[in-house]
Structure formats: C-alpha cells, structure tokens
Amino acid sequence: MRHTERQALNHDQPRSMRFEEVRAARRAMLDLPHIRPLAEFAADIRLRHGVEVPEFDPLDGGVGASMLFLFEKPGPMTSDVKTGRTGSGFISRDNDDPTAEATHHFMKAAGIPRAETITWNVVPGWNGTRKITADELREGVAEVERLVTLLPRLRVVVLVGKKAGRAAPLLRSSGLLLFESAHPSPLVRASRPDAWTSIPKIWAKAAEAC
C-alpha cells in the first residue's frame, strides 16, 4: 500500500476534508487503479460541458462498488474554488458540511462497507445554484448511464432526495435495483424528522438487496 493511501485511510472521518493534508492525500490517490477510470470520466464531463465537476472519493469503492448512491447536485463544499470556505474538490462523505457528516454516520449505521459504495450526483456539475432544470436532469441521467458501464459489480442504485428521485423513471430500464430515500440535509432533519430517521433503514435494505 502506498504511503499516500495509508495516510488518507487514516482520515476516514466526518469533516476531515477541511484539512489540506487530507485533500492532498486524496488527490494523490486519483491515479490508483480502482479510481483512475472514474477520474477520467469526471474529467471528460468537465471538458464536454464546461462545468465544475468534483472528483470521486478514492476511499470509496471506485469501479469495484456494488452500490451507487446518487445525490441531487454538487454543493459549494465540493468546490475547490477559493470563495469563502474552501471546499474539497471531491464528492465525499468526509466533506466539511452537515449533509456529508450525516451521510458518513448513516452509512455506518446502515452497516455498509465503504468499499462497496460509490457516491455521485444525478446532475454532475456545480454551477453556483442548487436548482435543477429539466435539461440538466436529462443530461445528467445520460452521464449516469455512461457511469454504470464503468461499474461491473454494480447491483443497486439509491436515489437520495426528491430531486434525485425524479431520475427514477429514466433509470428503470437499467436492470439495476432502485431505492429512494430522503436527503440527509439539515432542512430535511428540521422539517421531516421521520423521513430523516428512516434514511439509514432504507440504505440498510438496499445493502441487503445487494
């Protein structure tokens, strides 16, 4: 195991991406065999669409993942552009924000091994707003279909949040098992506590189906 890989594995903690040394260690892992094809996939989207697309987290399962967690759209803490707090440049459960922190804890509560998961967004690019247009959704699902071809062990897709759930009709022909859960954001926790507490239970059922 490379030194950089060992270092990053020691930082498998909520909000650890707030530290530059952790972000640097993850960037150094992007050339590892399990993540390189996905880094190339993200780079291709950046080039074709001209949007800011975060990297996949190398601590996740990469191309060996059996479960794909599709969130809605990247948020500001996935961005590494220096505006206010520095984001990580990754879509990661270790990002420095409450949604990522909740995701980290819910994954553990559901008993899902990190190596079995990969996290992505139905709309892959951050463009300064969380709004999702119909065109963005359609184009995003096309990119998800491309992503699936890179994941030979994939069995389950979990659509996380109402906006992600809009992609369900477009993914039903994939042959993959689809699950839907609430989004682990502070807004859902405050407004829909029952939906919030159900998240790890739904994720655990998805893992069982896998």
PDB file of N, CA, C and O in Angstrom, residues 159-203:
ATOM      1  N   LEU A 159     -31.363   6.491  -4.876  1.00  0.00           N
ATOM      2  CA  LEU A 159     -31.622   7.879  -5.246  1.00  0.00           C
ATOM      3  C   LEU A 159     -31.895   8.659  -3.973  1.00  0.00           C
ATOM      4  O   LEU A 159     -32.872   8.392  -3.267  1.00  0.00           O
ATOM      5  N   VAL A 160     -31.038   9.616  -3.667  1.00  0.00           N
ATOM      6  CA  VAL A 160     -31.063  10.302  -2.385  1.00  0.00           C
ATOM      7  C   VAL A 160     -31.635  11.712  -2.553  1.00  0.00           C
ATOM      8  O   VAL A 160     -30.976  12.601  -3.083  1.00  0.00           O
ATOM      9  N   GLY A 161     -32.881  11.888  -2.122  1.00  0.00           N
ATOM     10  CA  GLY A 161     -33.531  13.185  -2.222  1.00  0.00           C
ATOM     11  C   GLY A 161     -34.597  13.224  -3.300  1.00  0.00           C
ATOM     12  O   GLY A 161     -34.562  12.459  -4.264  1.00  0.00           O
ATOM     13  N   LYS A 162     -35.559  14.134  -3.138  1.00  0.00           N
ATOM     14  CA  LYS A 162     -36.675  14.222  -4.078  1.00  0.00           C
ATOM     15  C   LYS A 162     -36.222  14.533  -5.492  1.00  0.00           C
ATOM     16  O   LYS A 162     -36.726  13.976  -6.473  1.00  0.00           O
ATOM     17  N   LYS A 163     -35.260  15.442  -5.630  1.00  0.00           N
ATOM     18  CA  LYS A 163     -34.795  15.808  -6.965  1.00  0.00           C
ATOM     19  C   LYS A 163     -34.084  14.644  -7.634  1.00  0.00           C
ATOM     20  O   LYS A 163     -34.247  14.411  -8.837  1.00  0.00           O
ATOM     21  N   ALA A 164     -33.314  13.890  -6.870  1.00  0.00           N
ATOM     22  CA  ALA A 164     -32.676  12.694  -7.426  1.00  0.00           C
ATOM     23  C   ALA A 164     -33.734  11.673  -7.823  1.00  0.00           C
ATOM     24  O   ALA A 164     -33.601  10.971  -8.830  1.00  0.00           O
ATOM     25  N   GLY A 165     -34.811  11.600  -7.036  1.00  0.00           N
ATOM     26  CA  GLY A 165     -35.881  10.663  -7.338  1.00  0.00           C
ATOM     27  C   GLY A 165     -36.548  10.912  -8.672  1.00  0.00           C
ATOM     28  O   GLY A 165     -37.147   9.993  -9.258  1.00  0.00           O
ATOM     29  N   ARG A 166     -36.428  12.148  -9.179  1.00  0.00           N
ATOM     30  CA  ARG A 166     -37.002  12.451 -10.497  1.00  0.00           C
ATOM     31  C   ARG A 166     -36.317  11.647 -11.607  1.00  0.00           C
ATOM     32  O   ARG A 166     -36.860  11.503 -12.704  1.00  0.00           O
ATOM     33  N   ALA A 167     -35.146  11.117 -11.327  1.00  0.00           N
ATOM     34  CA  ALA A 167     -34.427  10.335 -12.338  1.00  0.00           C
ATOM     35  C   ALA A 167     -34.887   8.886 -12.390  1.00  0.00           C
ATOM     36  O   ALA A 167     -34.530   8.157 -13.325  1.00  0.00           O
ATOM     37  N   ALA A 168     -35.702   8.456 -11.428  1.00  0.00           N
ATOM     38  CA  ALA A 168     -36.099   7.047 -11.356  1.00  0.00           C
ATOM     39  C   ALA A 168     -36.734   6.535 -12.645  1.00  0.00           C
ATOM     40  O   ALA A 168     -36.346   5.473 -13.153  1.00  0.00           O
ATOM     41  N   PRO A 169     -37.720   7.245 -13.233  1.00  0.00           N
ATOM     42  CA  PRO A 169     -38.328   6.727 -14.470  1.00  0.00           C
ATOM     43  C   PRO A 169     -37.326   6.564 -15.607  1.00  0.00           C
ATOM     44  O   PRO A 169     -37.496   5.699 -16.469  1.00  0.00           O
ATOM     45  N   LEU A 170     -36.274   7.386 -15.591  1.00  0.00           N
ATOM     46  CA  LEU A 170     -35.285   7.329 -16.661  1.00  0.00           C
ATOM     47  C   LEU A 170     -34.258   6.225 -16.434  1.00  0.00           C
ATOM     48  O   LEU A 170     -33.510   5.879 -17.348  1.00  0.00           O
ATOM     49  N   LEU A 171     -34.234   5.652 -15.219  1.00  0.00           N
ATOM     50  CA  LEU A 171     -33.239   4.625 -14.900  1.00  0.00           C
ATOM     51  C   LEU A 171     -33.847   3.227 -14.780  1.00  0.00           C
ATOM     52  O   LEU A 171     -33.120   2.256 -14.602  1.00  0.00           O
ATOM     53  N   ARG A 172     -35.176   3.128 -14.883  1.00  0.00           N
ATOM     54  CA  ARG A 172     -35.818   1.838 -14.638  1.00  0.00           C
ATOM     55  C   ARG A 172     -35.418   0.771 -15.664  1.00  0.00           C
ATOM     56  O   ARG A 172     -35.489  -0.425 -15.383  1.00  0.00           O
ATOM     57  N   SER A 173     -35.002   1.191 -16.829  1.00  0.00           N
ATOM     58  CA  SER A 173     -34.618   0.217 -17.851  1.00  0.00           C
ATOM     59  C   SER A 173     -33.191  -0.291 -17.680  1.00  0.00           C
ATOM     60  O   SER A 173     -32.733  -1.124 -18.453  1.00  0.00           O
ATOM     61  N   SER A 174     -32.502   0.176 -16.643  1.00  0.00           N
ATOM     62  CA  SER A 174     -31.098  -0.194 -16.461  1.00  0.00           C
ATOM     63  C   SER A 174     -30.918  -1.626 -15.970  1.00  0.00           C
ATOM     64  O   SER A 174     -29.833  -2.196 -16.086  1.00  0.00           O
ATOM     65  N   GLY A 175     -31.987  -2.196 -15.379  1.00  0.00           N
ATOM     66  CA  GLY A 175     -31.877  -3.535 -14.815  1.00  0.00           C
ATOM     67  C   GLY A 175     -31.317  -3.540 -13.403  1.00  0.00           C
ATOM     68  O   GLY A 175     -31.201  -4.601 -12.784  1.00  0.00           O
ATOM     69  N   LEU A 176     -30.977  -2.371 -12.888  1.00  0.00           N
ATOM     70  CA  LEU A 176     -30.461  -2.264 -11.533  1.00  0.00           C
ATOM     71  C   LEU A 176     -31.614  -2.103 -10.538  1.00  0.00           C
ATOM     72  O   LEU A 176     -32.689  -1.631 -10.888  1.00  0.00           O
ATOM     73  N   LEU A 177     -31.379  -2.514  -9.297  1.00  0.00           N
ATOM     74  CA  LEU A 177     -32.375  -2.331  -8.257  1.00  0.00           C
ATOM     75  C   LEU A 177     -32.351  -0.878  -7.801  1.00  0.00           C
ATOM     76  O   LEU A 177     -31.293  -0.341  -7.466  1.00  0.00           O
ATOM     77  N   LEU A 178     -33.511  -0.228  -7.778  1.00  0.00           N
ATOM     78  CA  LEU A 178     -33.605   1.179  -7.407  1.00  0.00           C
ATOM     79  C   LEU A 178     -34.260   1.334  -6.043  1.00  0.00           C
ATOM     80  O   LEU A 178     -35.287   0.704  -5.755  1.00  0.00           O
ATOM     81  N   PHE A 179     -33.659   2.176  -5.207  1.00  0.00           N
ATOM     82  CA  PHE A 179     -34.225   2.544  -3.918  1.00  0.00           C
ATOM     83  C   PHE A 179     -34.237   4.066  -3.838  1.00  0.00           C
ATOM     84  O   PHE A 179     -33.436   4.741  -4.475  1.00  0.00           O
ATOM     85  N   GLU A 180     -35.157   4.607  -3.034  1.00  0.00           N
ATOM     86  CA  GLU A 180     -35.227   6.048  -2.851  1.00  0.00           C
ATOM     87  C   GLU A 180     -35.272   6.365  -1.362  1.00  0.00           C
ATOM     88  O   GLU A 180     -35.952   5.686  -0.592  1.00  0.00           O
ATOM     89  N   SER A 181     -34.524   7.387  -0.972  1.00  0.00           N
ATOM     90  CA  SER A 181     -34.545   7.831   0.421  1.00  0.00           C
ATOM     91  C   SER A 181     -34.610   9.348   0.458  1.00  0.00           C
ATOM     92  O   SER A 181     -34.393  10.028  -0.546  1.00  0.00           O
ATOM     93  N   ALA A 182     -34.893   9.873   1.637  1.00  0.00           N
ATOM     94  CA  ALA A 182     -34.828  11.311   1.840  1.00  0.00           C
ATOM     95  C   ALA A 182     -33.370  11.768   1.765  1.00  0.00           C
ATOM     96  O   ALA A 182     -32.441  10.958   1.813  1.00  0.00           O
ATOM     97  N   HIS A 183     -33.197  13.058   1.656  1.00  0.00           N
ATOM     98  CA  HIS A 183     -31.859  13.648   1.592  1.00  0.00           C
ATOM     99  C   HIS A 183     -31.381  13.954   3.022  1.00  0.00           C
ATOM    100  O   HIS A 183     -32.140  14.476   3.834  1.00  0.00           O
ATOM    101  N   PRO A 184     -30.127  13.620   3.367  1.00  0.00           N
ATOM    102  CA  PRO A 184     -29.645  13.826   4.743  1.00  0.00           C
ATOM    103  C   PRO A 184     -29.190  15.259   5.015  1.00  0.00           C
ATOM    104  O   PRO A 184     -28.104  15.496   5.554  1.00  0.00           O
ATOM    105  N   SER A 185     -30.010  16.213   4.663  1.00  0.00           N
ATOM    106  CA  SER A 185     -29.670  17.623   4.846  1.00  0.00           C
ATOM    107  C   SER A 185     -30.292  18.148   6.137  1.00  0.00           C
ATOM    108  O   SER A 185     -31.273  17.591   6.648  1.00  0.00           O
ATOM    109  N   PRO A 186     -29.756  19.235   6.687  1.00  0.00           N
ATOM    110  CA  PRO A 186     -30.359  19.829   7.880  1.00  0.00           C
ATOM    111  C   PRO A 186     -31.810  20.256   7.657  1.00  0.00           C
ATOM    112  O   PRO A 186     -32.622  20.193   8.581  1.00  0.00           O
ATOM    113  N   LEU A 187     -32.147  20.666   6.439  1.00  0.00           N
ATOM    114  CA  LEU A 187     -33.516  21.081   6.143  1.00  0.00           C
ATOM    115  C   LEU A 187     -34.488  19.926   6.320  1.00  0.00           C
ATOM    116  O   LEU A 187     -35.564  20.078   6.915  1.00  0.00           O
ATOM    117  N   VAL A 188     -34.123  18.748   5.813  1.00  0.00           N
ATOM    118  CA  VAL A 188     -34.986  17.569   5.975  1.00  0.00           C
ATOM    119  C   VAL A 188     -35.070  17.175   7.450  1.00  0.00           C
ATOM    120  O   VAL A 188     -36.138  16.821   7.956  1.00  0.00           O
ATOM    121  N   ARG A 189     -33.945  17.255   8.138  1.00  0.00           N
ATOM    122  CA  ARG A 189     -33.944  16.905   9.565  1.00  0.00           C
ATOM    123  C   ARG A 189     -34.910  17.788  10.346  1.00  0.00           C
ATOM    124  O   ARG A 189     -35.613  17.314  11.254  1.00  0.00           O
ATOM    125  N   ALA A 190     -34.964  19.074   9.992  1.00  0.00           N
ATOM    126  CA  ALA A 190     -35.822  20.010  10.712  1.00  0.00           C
ATOM    127  C   ALA A 190     -37.288  19.892  10.309  1.00  0.00           C
ATOM    128  O   ALA A 190     -38.185  20.015  11.159  1.00  0.00           O
ATOM    129  N   SER A 191     -37.536  19.661   9.020  1.00  0.00           N
ATOM    130  CA  SER A 191     -38.913  19.699   8.521  1.00  0.00           C
ATOM    131  C   SER A 191     -39.578  18.332   8.425  1.00  0.00           C
ATOM    132  O   SER A 191     -40.803  18.232   8.475  1.00  0.00           O
ATOM    133  N   ARG A 192     -38.770  17.275   8.280  1.00  0.00           N
ATOM    134  CA  ARG A 192     -39.331  15.925   8.109  1.00  0.00           C
ATOM    135  C   ARG A 192     -38.524  14.938   8.936  1.00  0.00           C
ATOM    136  O   ARG A 192     -37.804  14.087   8.408  1.00  0.00           O
ATOM    137  N   PRO A 193     -38.603  15.028  10.257  1.00  0.00           N
ATOM    138  CA  PRO A 193     -37.765  14.177  11.118  1.00  0.00           C
ATOM    139  C   PRO A 193     -37.980  12.687  10.906  1.00  0.00           C
ATOM    140  O   PRO A 193     -37.026  11.898  11.018  1.00  0.00           O
ATOM    141  N   ASP A 194     -39.216  12.275  10.592  1.00  0.00           N
ATOM    142  CA  ASP A 194     -39.459  10.850  10.360  1.00  0.00           C
ATOM    143  C   ASP A 194     -38.721  10.373   9.110  1.00  0.00           C
ATOM    144  O   ASP A 194     -38.148   9.265   9.092  1.00  0.00           O
ATOM    145  N   ALA A 195     -38.745  11.194   8.056  1.00  0.00           N
ATOM    146  CA  ALA A 195     -38.013  10.840   6.842  1.00  0.00           C
ATOM    147  C   ALA A 195     -36.517  10.788   7.113  1.00  0.00           C
ATOM    148  O   ALA A 195     -35.804   9.919   6.600  1.00  0.00           O
ATOM    149  N   TRP A 196     -36.051  11.719   7.927  1.00  0.00           N
ATOM    150  CA  TRP A 196     -34.622  11.770   8.284  1.00  0.00           C
ATOM    151  C   TRP A 196     -34.183  10.481   8.983  1.00  0.00           C
ATOM    152  O   TRP A 196     -33.184   9.864   8.615  1.00  0.00           O
ATOM    153  N   THR A 197     -34.949  10.064   9.989  1.00  0.00           N
ATOM    154  CA  THR A 197     -34.550   8.880  10.751  1.00  0.00           C
ATOM    155  C   THR A 197     -34.703   7.596   9.945  1.00  0.00           C
ATOM    156  O   THR A 197     -34.094   6.577  10.276  1.00  0.00           O
ATOM    157  N   SER A 198     -35.494   7.637   8.867  1.00  0.00           N
ATOM    158  CA  SER A 198     -35.679   6.440   8.044  1.00  0.00           C
ATOM    159  C   SER A 198     -34.517   6.211   7.074  1.00  0.00           C
ATOM    160  O   SER A 198     -34.403   5.125   6.505  1.00  0.00           O
ATOM    161  N   ILE A 199     -33.660   7.203   6.893  1.00  0.00           N
ATOM    162  CA  ILE A 199     -32.617   7.102   5.873  1.00  0.00           C
ATOM    163  C   ILE A 199     -31.720   5.881   6.070  1.00  0.00           C
ATOM    164  O   ILE A 199     -31.559   5.068   5.141  1.00  0.00           O
ATOM    165  N   PRO A 200     -31.098   5.683   7.236  1.00  0.00           N
ATOM    166  CA  PRO A 200     -30.215   4.511   7.362  1.00  0.00           C
ATOM    167  C   PRO A 200     -30.957   3.181   7.241  1.00  0.00           C
ATOM    168  O   PRO A 200     -30.366   2.186   6.802  1.00  0.00           O
ATOM    169  N   LYS A 201     -32.243   3.172   7.594  1.00  0.00           N
ATOM    170  CA  LYS A 201     -33.016   1.933   7.452  1.00  0.00           C
ATOM    171  C   LYS A 201     -33.199   1.584   5.979  1.00  0.00           C
ATOM    172  O   LYS A 201     -33.066   0.422   5.576  1.00  0.00           O
ATOM    173  N   ILE A 202     -33.502   2.592   5.161  1.00  0.00           N
ATOM    174  CA  ILE A 202     -33.661   2.356   3.722  1.00  0.00           C
ATOM    175  C   ILE A 202     -32.331   1.946   3.100  1.00  0.00           C
ATOM    176  O   ILE A 202     -32.266   1.023   2.283  1.00  0.00           O
ATOM    177  N   TRP A 203     -31.258   2.604   3.515  1.00  0.00           N
ATOM    178  CA  TRP A 203     -29.940   2.258   2.975  1.00  0.00           C
ATOM    179  C   TRP A 203     -29.547   0.837   3.365  1.00  0.00           C
ATOM    180  O   TRP A 203     -28.933   0.110   2.581  1.00  0.00           O
TER     181      TRP A 203
END
